[in-house]
Amino acid sequence: MLKIQSLNLDVSNGTDEVSILKNINIELEDNKFYALTGPNGGGKTSLARAIMGIYKATGGKIYLDDVDITDFTITERAKAGISYAFQNPPRFKGLKVKDLLKISSSGEEDTAYARLRAVGLCPQDYLDRECDASLSGGEIKRIELATVLSRPSRIVIYDEPEAGVDLWSFEKLLSLIKKYHLRGGITSIVITHHEKVISLADEIILMAEGEIKERGPREEMWDALKGDFKCRWQQNCGGDEDAVECYR
Ligand SMILES: Nc1ncnc2c1ncn2[C@@H]1O[C@H](COP(=O)(O)OP(=O)(O)OP(=O)(O)O)[C@@H](O)[C@H]1O
Ligand SMILES: [Mg+2]
C-alpha cells in the first residue's frame, strides 16, 4: 500500500513561492487500478513527481508498505518498486534504444525486446536508434512504456499514456497496461483525460488546484465528474460566462 500523509509541495515561480500540492492525504491499495484525473494544471504530474522523488516534498510523509520512503532518492524509490512513465518522456542523446531497454530490464534482453514488439515497434528498426529528438512523440512514449513494462514494479504511475499515441494503437497499449496490472501485487495509477482509461479503473481520483477534491469507485464518481464540477475556465475568467465557452 502507498500512503501519502499531509503532503505539501511549494515551488518558486521566479519571484514567489507557490503552493502546487496542498495537504494531500491518500491511501492507494495493492491490486487496484486508479484513474487520476482533473483539469490542466491541477497537480497530477506534480503528485506523480513527488511520489517518484523527482520533486522533493516541502512537507508530509510517503510510506510504501509501511516503510517511510520520504527521504529516499529517485533510485532508492525505483529499487523499492516505484515506476513512473513520464507525460513527456526525457530524451537521452547518445543513448540507444537497446541501451535504455538493457538498463531498465536488468539485462533480460529477450523480455525487453518482446516488450518493444508488444508496444508495436519492430526491434530491428528501433534498437540502434538514439533516444534523442529524432524519435517522434508517439515513438518515445511507446519505448518508455516498453521499459516500464520490462521491470518488476509495485507501484506504476503512467502519466497520460494516451498523449501522442495514435487512435489505432491506443487500445492495444491500454490492454498491455491492464495485463501488466493483472500480474498481481501492483498498484496502477493512470493519469488521464481519456474516458476509455477511466472506464477501466476501479477508482477515480479527482485533483484540482493542487488538492484531491474527490475519490471513489468509478461507478459513483463518473456522475460527479460529469455533473457538478465547476468549470475552471469560467473560474479563471471571474465567472464571466460570455468570455469563454465552458468546456463542458
Ligand atoms: N517546477 C515548477 N515550477 C513552477 N510551477 C510549477 C512547477 N511544476 C508545476 N508547476 C505548476 O503547478 C501546477 C500543477 O502542474 P502539473 O503539471 O502538476 O499539472 P497537471 O495536473 O499534471 O496538468 P496537465 O493535465 O496539464 O498535465 C501548474 O500550474 C504548473 O504550472
Ligand atoms: Mg500533467
mmCIF file of C-alpha atoms and ligand atoms in Angstrom:
data_model
loop_
_atom_site.group_PDB
_atom_site.id
_atom_site.type_symbol
_atom_site.label_atom_id
_atom_site.label_comp_id
_atom_site.label_asym_id
_atom_site.label_seq_id
_atom_site.Cartn_x
_atom_site.Cartn_y
_atom_site.Cartn_z
ATOM 1 C CA MET A 1 0.000 0.000 0.000
ATOM 2 C CA LEU A 2 1.146 3.526 -0.818
ATOM 3 C CA LYS A 3 0.228 6.008 1.896
ATOM 4 C CA ILE A 4 0.616 9.740 1.482
ATOM 5 C CA GLN A 5 0.195 11.924 4.550
ATOM 6 C CA SER A 6 -0.156 15.723 4.648
ATOM 7 C CA LEU A 7 1.998 16.139 1.550
ATOM 8 C CA ASN A 8 2.782 19.698 0.504
ATOM 9 C CA LEU A 9 4.876 20.983 -2.349
ATOM 10 C CA ASP A 10 5.898 24.611 -2.764
ATOM 11 C CA VAL A 11 7.976 25.773 -5.715
ATOM 12 C CA SER A 12 9.438 29.078 -6.741
ATOM 13 C CA ASN A 13 7.961 30.665 -9.851
ATOM 14 C CA GLY A 14 10.869 33.085 -10.069
ATOM 15 C CA THR A 15 9.547 35.769 -7.766
ATOM 16 C CA ASP A 16 7.245 33.997 -5.265
ATOM 17 C CA GLU A 17 6.811 30.620 -3.605
ATOM 18 C CA VAL A 18 3.672 28.960 -4.940
ATOM 19 C CA SER A 19 1.909 26.009 -3.386
ATOM 20 C CA ILE A 20 1.230 23.356 -6.031
ATOM 21 C CA LEU A 21 0.332 20.398 -3.768
ATOM 22 C CA LYS A 22 -1.765 21.198 -0.737
ATOM 23 C CA ASN A 23 -2.180 18.774 2.137
ATOM 24 C CA ILE A 24 -2.517 15.586 0.079
ATOM 25 C CA ASN A 25 -3.760 12.633 2.133
ATOM 26 C CA ILE A 26 -4.442 9.401 0.315
ATOM 27 C CA GLU A 27 -4.001 5.634 0.641
ATOM 28 C CA LEU A 28 -3.680 3.551 -2.504
ATOM 29 C CA GLU A 29 -4.305 -0.156 -2.171
ATOM 30 C CA ASP A 30 -2.495 -3.093 -3.730
ATOM 31 C CA ASN A 31 -4.049 -4.610 -6.859
ATOM 32 C CA LYS A 32 -6.183 -1.548 -7.560
ATOM 33 C CA PHE A 33 -6.281 0.349 -10.826
ATOM 34 C CA TYR A 34 -6.714 4.078 -10.248
ATOM 35 C CA ALA A 35 -7.522 6.814 -12.752
ATOM 36 C CA LEU A 36 -6.148 10.180 -11.588
ATOM 37 C CA THR A 37 -7.876 12.947 -13.487
ATOM 38 C CA GLY A 38 -8.795 16.616 -13.313
ATOM 39 C CA PRO A 39 -8.237 19.903 -15.109
ATOM 40 C CA ASN A 40 -4.936 21.001 -16.635
ATOM 41 C CA GLY A 41 -2.612 22.443 -14.014
ATOM 42 C CA GLY A 42 -4.447 20.648 -11.196
ATOM 43 C CA GLY A 43 -1.287 18.992 -9.798
ATOM 44 C CA LYS A 44 -1.455 15.420 -11.161
ATOM 45 C CA THR A 45 2.039 15.358 -12.668
ATOM 46 C CA SER A 46 3.454 17.169 -9.628
ATOM 47 C CA LEU A 47 1.979 14.497 -7.351
ATOM 48 C CA ALA A 48 3.472 11.762 -9.536
ATOM 49 C CA ARG A 49 6.851 13.500 -9.439
ATOM 50 C CA ALA A 50 6.657 13.848 -5.657
ATOM 51 C CA ILE A 51 5.878 10.107 -5.337
ATOM 52 C CA MET A 52 8.809 9.235 -7.642
ATOM 53 C CA GLY A 53 11.112 11.620 -5.744
ATOM 54 C CA ILE A 54 11.723 13.933 -8.716
ATOM 55 C CA TYR A 55 10.160 16.751 -6.683
ATOM 56 C CA LYS A 56 11.167 16.876 -3.027
ATOM 57 C CA ALA A 57 8.055 17.470 -0.941
ATOM 58 C CA THR A 58 8.094 20.581 1.247
ATOM 59 C CA GLY A 59 6.212 18.734 3.982
ATOM 60 C CA GLY A 60 4.469 15.468 4.722
ATOM 61 C CA LYS A 61 5.286 11.785 4.508
ATOM 62 C CA ILE A 62 5.160 8.979 1.944
ATOM 63 C CA TYR A 63 5.039 5.317 3.020
ATOM 64 C CA LEU A 64 5.355 2.244 0.825
ATOM 65 C CA ASP A 65 4.200 -0.893 2.632
ATOM 66 C CA ASP A 66 4.665 0.957 5.956
ATOM 67 C CA VAL A 67 8.271 1.889 5.114
ATOM 68 C CA ASP A 68 8.874 5.643 5.285
ATOM 69 C CA ILE A 69 10.302 6.492 1.844
ATOM 70 C CA THR A 70 10.017 10.279 2.205
ATOM 71 C CA ASP A 71 13.782 10.740 2.204
ATOM 72 C CA PHE A 72 14.510 8.049 -0.413
ATOM 73 C CA THR A 73 16.244 9.203 -3.603
ATOM 74 C CA ILE A 74 14.731 8.502 -7.039
ATOM 75 C CA THR A 75 16.993 5.455 -7.410
ATOM 76 C CA GLU A 76 16.030 4.095 -3.990
ATOM 77 C CA ARG A 77 12.342 4.526 -4.822
ATOM 78 C CA ALA A 78 12.852 2.760 -8.155
ATOM 79 C CA LYS A 79 14.575 -0.101 -6.325
ATOM 80 C CA ALA A 80 11.655 -0.225 -3.857
ATOM 81 C CA GLY A 81 9.392 -0.832 -6.879
ATOM 82 C CA ILE A 82 8.051 2.580 -7.898
ATOM 83 C CA SER A 83 7.959 3.272 -11.645
ATOM 84 C CA TYR A 84 6.897 6.432 -13.422
ATOM 85 C CA ALA A 85 6.195 6.790 -17.146
ATOM 86 C CA PHE A 86 6.580 10.499 -17.894
ATOM 87 C CA GLN A 87 3.952 12.711 -19.516
ATOM 88 C CA ASN A 88 6.774 13.956 -21.753
ATOM 89 C CA PRO A 89 9.496 11.299 -21.648
ATOM 90 C CA PRO A 90 13.025 12.710 -21.478
ATOM 91 C CA ARG A 91 15.339 12.226 -24.475
ATOM 92 C CA PHE A 92 18.803 10.830 -23.919
ATOM 93 C CA LYS A 93 21.281 11.959 -26.546
ATOM 94 C CA GLY A 94 23.965 9.335 -27.086
ATOM 95 C CA LEU A 95 21.884 6.510 -25.599
ATOM 96 C CA LYS A 96 20.436 3.907 -27.946
ATOM 97 C CA VAL A 97 17.034 2.281 -27.513
ATOM 98 C CA LYS A 98 18.750 -1.064 -26.845
ATOM 99 C CA ASP A 99 20.868 0.530 -24.071
ATOM 100 C CA LEU A 100 17.780 2.028 -22.442
ATOM 101 C CA LEU A 101 15.980 -1.320 -22.565
ATOM 102 C CA LYS A 102 19.032 -3.060 -21.125
ATOM 103 C CA ILE A 103 19.253 -0.642 -18.184
ATOM 104 C CA SER A 104 15.559 -0.936 -17.406
ATOM 105 C CA SER A 105 15.162 -4.689 -17.726
ATOM 106 C CA SER A 106 18.063 -5.842 -15.507
ATOM 107 C CA GLY A 107 19.757 -7.429 -18.510
ATOM 108 C CA GLU A 108 16.892 -9.695 -19.614
ATOM 109 C CA GLU A 109 17.207 -8.840 -23.306
ATOM 110 C CA ASP A 110 14.537 -11.225 -24.547
ATOM 111 C CA THR A 111 11.875 -9.725 -22.296
ATOM 112 C CA ALA A 112 12.798 -6.176 -23.229
ATOM 113 C CA TYR A 113 12.715 -6.914 -26.962
ATOM 114 C CA ALA A 114 9.402 -8.721 -26.604
ATOM 115 C CA ARG A 115 8.037 -5.634 -24.835
ATOM 116 C CA LEU A 116 9.247 -3.442 -27.697
ATOM 117 C CA ARG A 117 7.308 -5.666 -30.087
ATOM 118 C CA ALA A 118 4.324 -5.574 -27.741
ATOM 119 C CA VAL A 119 4.166 -1.772 -27.895
ATOM 120 C CA GLY A 120 4.081 -2.015 -31.681
ATOM 121 C CA LEU A 121 7.719 -1.228 -32.512
ATOM 122 C CA CYS A 122 9.812 -3.595 -34.563
ATOM 123 C CA PRO A 123 13.093 -4.274 -32.645
ATOM 124 C CA GLN A 124 15.245 -4.339 -35.796
ATOM 125 C CA ASP A 125 14.019 -0.849 -36.757
ATOM 126 C CA TYR A 126 14.463 0.710 -33.333
ATOM 127 C CA LEU A 127 17.190 -0.991 -31.269
ATOM 128 C CA ASP A 128 20.001 1.081 -32.820
ATOM 129 C CA ARG A 129 18.090 4.350 -32.903
ATOM 130 C CA GLU A 130 19.217 7.071 -30.497
ATOM 131 C CA CYS A 131 16.733 8.114 -27.795
ATOM 132 C CA ASP A 132 17.007 11.718 -28.945
ATOM 133 C CA ALA A 133 14.730 14.252 -30.570
ATOM 134 C CA SER A 134 14.683 12.234 -33.803
ATOM 135 C CA LEU A 135 12.119 9.880 -32.260
ATOM 136 C CA SER A 136 8.536 11.053 -32.641
ATOM 137 C CA GLY A 137 6.379 11.830 -29.613
ATOM 138 C CA GLY A 138 4.405 8.599 -30.022
ATOM 139 C CA GLU A 139 7.559 6.511 -30.540
ATOM 140 C CA ILE A 140 9.244 7.796 -27.379
ATOM 141 C CA LYS A 141 6.030 7.204 -25.371
ATOM 142 C CA ARG A 142 5.943 3.590 -26.598
ATOM 143 C CA ILE A 143 9.640 3.000 -25.874
ATOM 144 C CA GLU A 144 9.148 4.342 -22.384
ATOM 145 C CA LEU A 145 6.132 2.086 -21.872
ATOM 146 C CA ALA A 146 8.256 -0.873 -23.033
ATOM 147 C CA THR A 147 10.914 -0.009 -20.429
ATOM 148 C CA VAL A 148 8.355 0.321 -17.628
ATOM 149 C CA LEU A 149 6.687 -2.979 -18.552
ATOM 150 C CA SER A 150 10.080 -4.717 -18.640
ATOM 151 C CA ARG A 151 10.807 -4.392 -14.946
ATOM 152 C CA PRO A 152 9.023 -5.642 -11.861
ATOM 153 C CA SER A 153 7.144 -2.874 -10.043
ATOM 154 C CA ARG A 154 4.930 -2.459 -7.011
ATOM 155 C CA ILE A 155 3.557 0.965 -7.919
ATOM 156 C CA VAL A 156 3.327 2.123 -11.534
ATOM 157 C CA ILE A 157 2.310 5.647 -12.464
ATOM 158 C CA TYR A 158 1.522 6.256 -16.140
ATOM 159 C CA ASP A 159 1.284 9.967 -16.928
ATOM 160 C CA GLU A 160 -1.182 10.411 -19.790
ATOM 161 C CA PRO A 161 -0.276 7.243 -21.713
ATOM 162 C CA GLU A 162 -2.731 8.364 -24.395
ATOM 163 C CA ALA A 163 -0.727 11.517 -25.217
ATOM 164 C CA GLY A 164 0.680 11.386 -28.741
ATOM 165 C CA VAL A 165 -0.388 7.773 -29.334
ATOM 166 C CA ASP A 166 -2.475 7.186 -32.429
ATOM 167 C CA LEU A 167 -6.089 6.084 -32.194
ATOM 168 C CA TRP A 168 -5.368 2.690 -33.750
ATOM 169 C CA SER A 169 -2.713 1.753 -31.193
ATOM 170 C CA PHE A 170 -4.100 3.295 -28.050
ATOM 171 C CA GLU A 171 -6.480 0.472 -27.102
ATOM 172 C CA LYS A 172 -3.679 -2.066 -27.590
ATOM 173 C CA LEU A 173 -1.335 -0.138 -25.305
ATOM 174 C CA LEU A 174 -4.084 0.222 -22.761
ATOM 175 C CA SER A 175 -4.715 -3.516 -22.740
ATOM 176 C CA LEU A 176 -0.955 -4.046 -22.159
ATOM 177 C CA ILE A 177 -1.114 -1.734 -19.146
ATOM 178 C CA LYS A 178 -4.121 -3.637 -17.827
ATOM 179 C CA LYS A 179 -2.460 -7.014 -18.482
ATOM 180 C CA TYR A 180 0.654 -5.906 -16.592
ATOM 181 C CA HIS A 181 -1.592 -4.798 -13.716
ATOM 182 C CA LEU A 182 -3.322 -8.179 -13.618
ATOM 183 C CA ARG A 183 0.001 -9.920 -12.890
ATOM 184 C CA GLY A 184 -0.901 -9.045 -9.310
ATOM 185 C CA GLY A 185 0.697 -7.210 -6.418
ATOM 186 C CA ILE A 186 0.713 -3.973 -8.398
ATOM 187 C CA THR A 187 -0.961 -0.638 -7.771
ATOM 188 C CA SER A 188 -1.549 1.123 -11.096
ATOM 189 C CA ILE A 189 -2.165 4.857 -11.215
ATOM 190 C CA VAL A 190 -3.033 6.189 -14.645
ATOM 191 C CA ILE A 191 -3.098 9.961 -15.014
ATOM 192 C CA THR A 192 -5.544 10.580 -17.801
ATOM 193 C CA HIS A 193 -8.082 12.777 -19.533
ATOM 194 C CA HIS A 194 -9.369 9.842 -21.574
ATOM 195 C CA GLU A 195 -12.813 8.342 -20.992
ATOM 196 C CA LYS A 196 -11.674 4.902 -22.153
ATOM 197 C CA VAL A 197 -8.943 4.747 -19.480
ATOM 198 C CA ILE A 198 -11.329 5.954 -16.803
ATOM 199 C CA SER A 199 -13.797 3.243 -17.810
ATOM 200 C CA LEU A 200 -11.192 0.584 -16.856
ATOM 201 C CA ALA A 201 -10.413 1.985 -13.411
ATOM 202 C CA ASP A 202 -11.529 0.567 -10.088
ATOM 203 C CA GLU A 203 -11.436 4.038 -8.592
ATOM 204 C CA ILE A 204 -11.325 7.596 -9.840
ATOM 205 C CA ILE A 205 -9.352 10.307 -8.048
ATOM 206 C CA LEU A 206 -10.169 13.875 -8.973
ATOM 207 C CA MET A 207 -7.446 16.500 -8.500
ATOM 208 C CA ALA A 208 -7.750 20.237 -8.990
ATOM 209 C CA GLU A 209 -5.968 23.299 -7.637
ATOM 210 C CA GLY A 210 -3.302 21.126 -6.020
ATOM 211 C CA GLU A 211 -5.823 19.222 -3.922
ATOM 212 C CA ILE A 212 -7.599 15.904 -4.040
ATOM 213 C CA LYS A 213 -11.171 17.024 -4.432
ATOM 214 C CA GLU A 214 -12.903 13.646 -4.517
ATOM 215 C CA ARG A 215 -12.223 9.948 -4.886
ATOM 216 C CA GLY A 216 -14.388 6.899 -5.072
ATOM 217 C CA PRO A 217 -15.484 3.863 -7.070
ATOM 218 C CA ARG A 218 -15.735 4.540 -10.797
ATOM 219 C CA GLU A 219 -19.483 3.972 -10.965
ATOM 220 C CA GLU A 220 -20.157 6.641 -8.329
ATOM 221 C CA MET A 221 -17.506 9.142 -9.364
ATOM 222 C CA TRP A 222 -18.302 9.202 -13.055
ATOM 223 C CA ASP A 223 -21.575 11.076 -12.480
ATOM 224 C CA ALA A 224 -19.927 13.519 -10.109
ATOM 225 C CA LEU A 225 -17.263 14.226 -12.721
ATOM 226 C CA LYS A 226 -19.740 14.938 -15.445
ATOM 227 C CA GLY A 227 -22.116 16.796 -13.172
ATOM 228 C CA ASP A 228 -21.355 19.483 -10.688
ATOM 229 C CA PHE A 229 -17.610 20.047 -11.061
ATOM 230 C CA LYS A 230 -17.103 23.756 -11.668
ATOM 231 C CA CYS A 231 -15.732 24.871 -14.981
ATOM 232 C CA ARG A 232 -12.180 26.046 -14.320
ATOM 233 C CA TRP A 233 -12.209 28.297 -17.370
ATOM 234 C CA GLN A 234 -15.156 30.203 -16.003
ATOM 235 C CA GLN A 235 -13.448 30.492 -12.600
ATOM 236 C CA ASN A 236 -10.290 31.789 -14.247
ATOM 237 C CA CYS A 237 -12.320 34.412 -16.062
ATOM 238 C CA GLY A 238 -14.016 35.597 -12.884
ATOM 239 C CA GLY A 239 -17.227 33.796 -13.741
ATOM 240 C CA ASP A 240 -17.735 35.689 -16.997
ATOM 241 C CA GLU A 241 -19.680 33.084 -18.946
ATOM 242 C CA ASP A 242 -19.589 35.100 -22.164
ATOM 243 C CA ALA A 243 -15.800 35.430 -22.111
ATOM 244 C CA VAL A 244 -15.125 31.771 -22.734
ATOM 245 C CA GLU A 245 -17.096 28.799 -23.805
ATOM 246 C CA CYS A 246 -17.245 26.294 -20.947
ATOM 247 C CA TYR A 247 -15.585 23.020 -21.970
ATOM 248 C CA ARG A 248 -18.452 21.006 -20.550
HETATM 249 N N1 LIG B 1 8.696 23.323 -11.250
HETATM 250 C C1 LIG B 1 7.616 24.131 -11.268
HETATM 251 N N2 LIG B 1 7.753 25.473 -11.101
HETATM 252 C C2 LIG B 1 6.678 26.293 -11.124
HETATM 253 N N3 LIG B 1 5.407 25.875 -11.281
HETATM 254 C C3 LIG B 1 5.222 24.562 -11.454
HETATM 255 C C4 LIG B 1 6.303 23.604 -11.452
HETATM 256 N N4 LIG B 1 5.810 22.365 -11.647
HETATM 257 C C5 LIG B 1 4.478 22.532 -11.764
HETATM 258 N N5 LIG B 1 4.129 23.831 -11.652
HETATM 259 C C6 LIG B 1 2.767 24.397 -11.704
HETATM 260 O O1 LIG B 1 1.963 23.603 -10.846
HETATM 261 C C7 LIG B 1 0.661 23.421 -11.381
HETATM 262 C C8 LIG B 1 0.377 21.924 -11.499
HETATM 263 O O2 LIG B 1 1.133 21.418 -12.592
HETATM 264 P P1 LIG B 1 1.037 19.887 -13.024
HETATM 265 O O3 LIG B 1 1.983 19.689 -14.139
HETATM 266 O O4 LIG B 1 1.207 19.053 -11.826
HETATM 267 O O5 LIG B 1 -0.478 19.826 -13.522
HETATM 268 P P2 LIG B 1 -1.270 18.618 -14.200
HETATM 269 O O6 LIG B 1 -2.477 18.359 -13.366
HETATM 270 O O7 LIG B 1 -0.361 17.498 -14.458
HETATM 271 O O8 LIG B 1 -1.751 19.304 -15.563
HETATM 272 P P3 LIG B 1 -1.952 18.663 -17.048
HETATM 273 O O9 LIG B 1 -3.296 17.991 -17.053
HETATM 274 O O10 LIG B 1 -1.947 19.886 -17.928
HETATM 275 O O11 LIG B 1 -0.799 17.756 -17.343
HETATM 276 C C9 LIG B 1 0.661 24.159 -12.720
HETATM 277 O O12 LIG B 1 0.067 25.429 -12.534
HETATM 278 C C10 LIG B 1 2.121 24.279 -13.082
HETATM 279 O O13 LIG B 1 2.371 25.409 -13.876
HETATM 280 MG MG MG B 2 0.374 16.573 -16.170
#
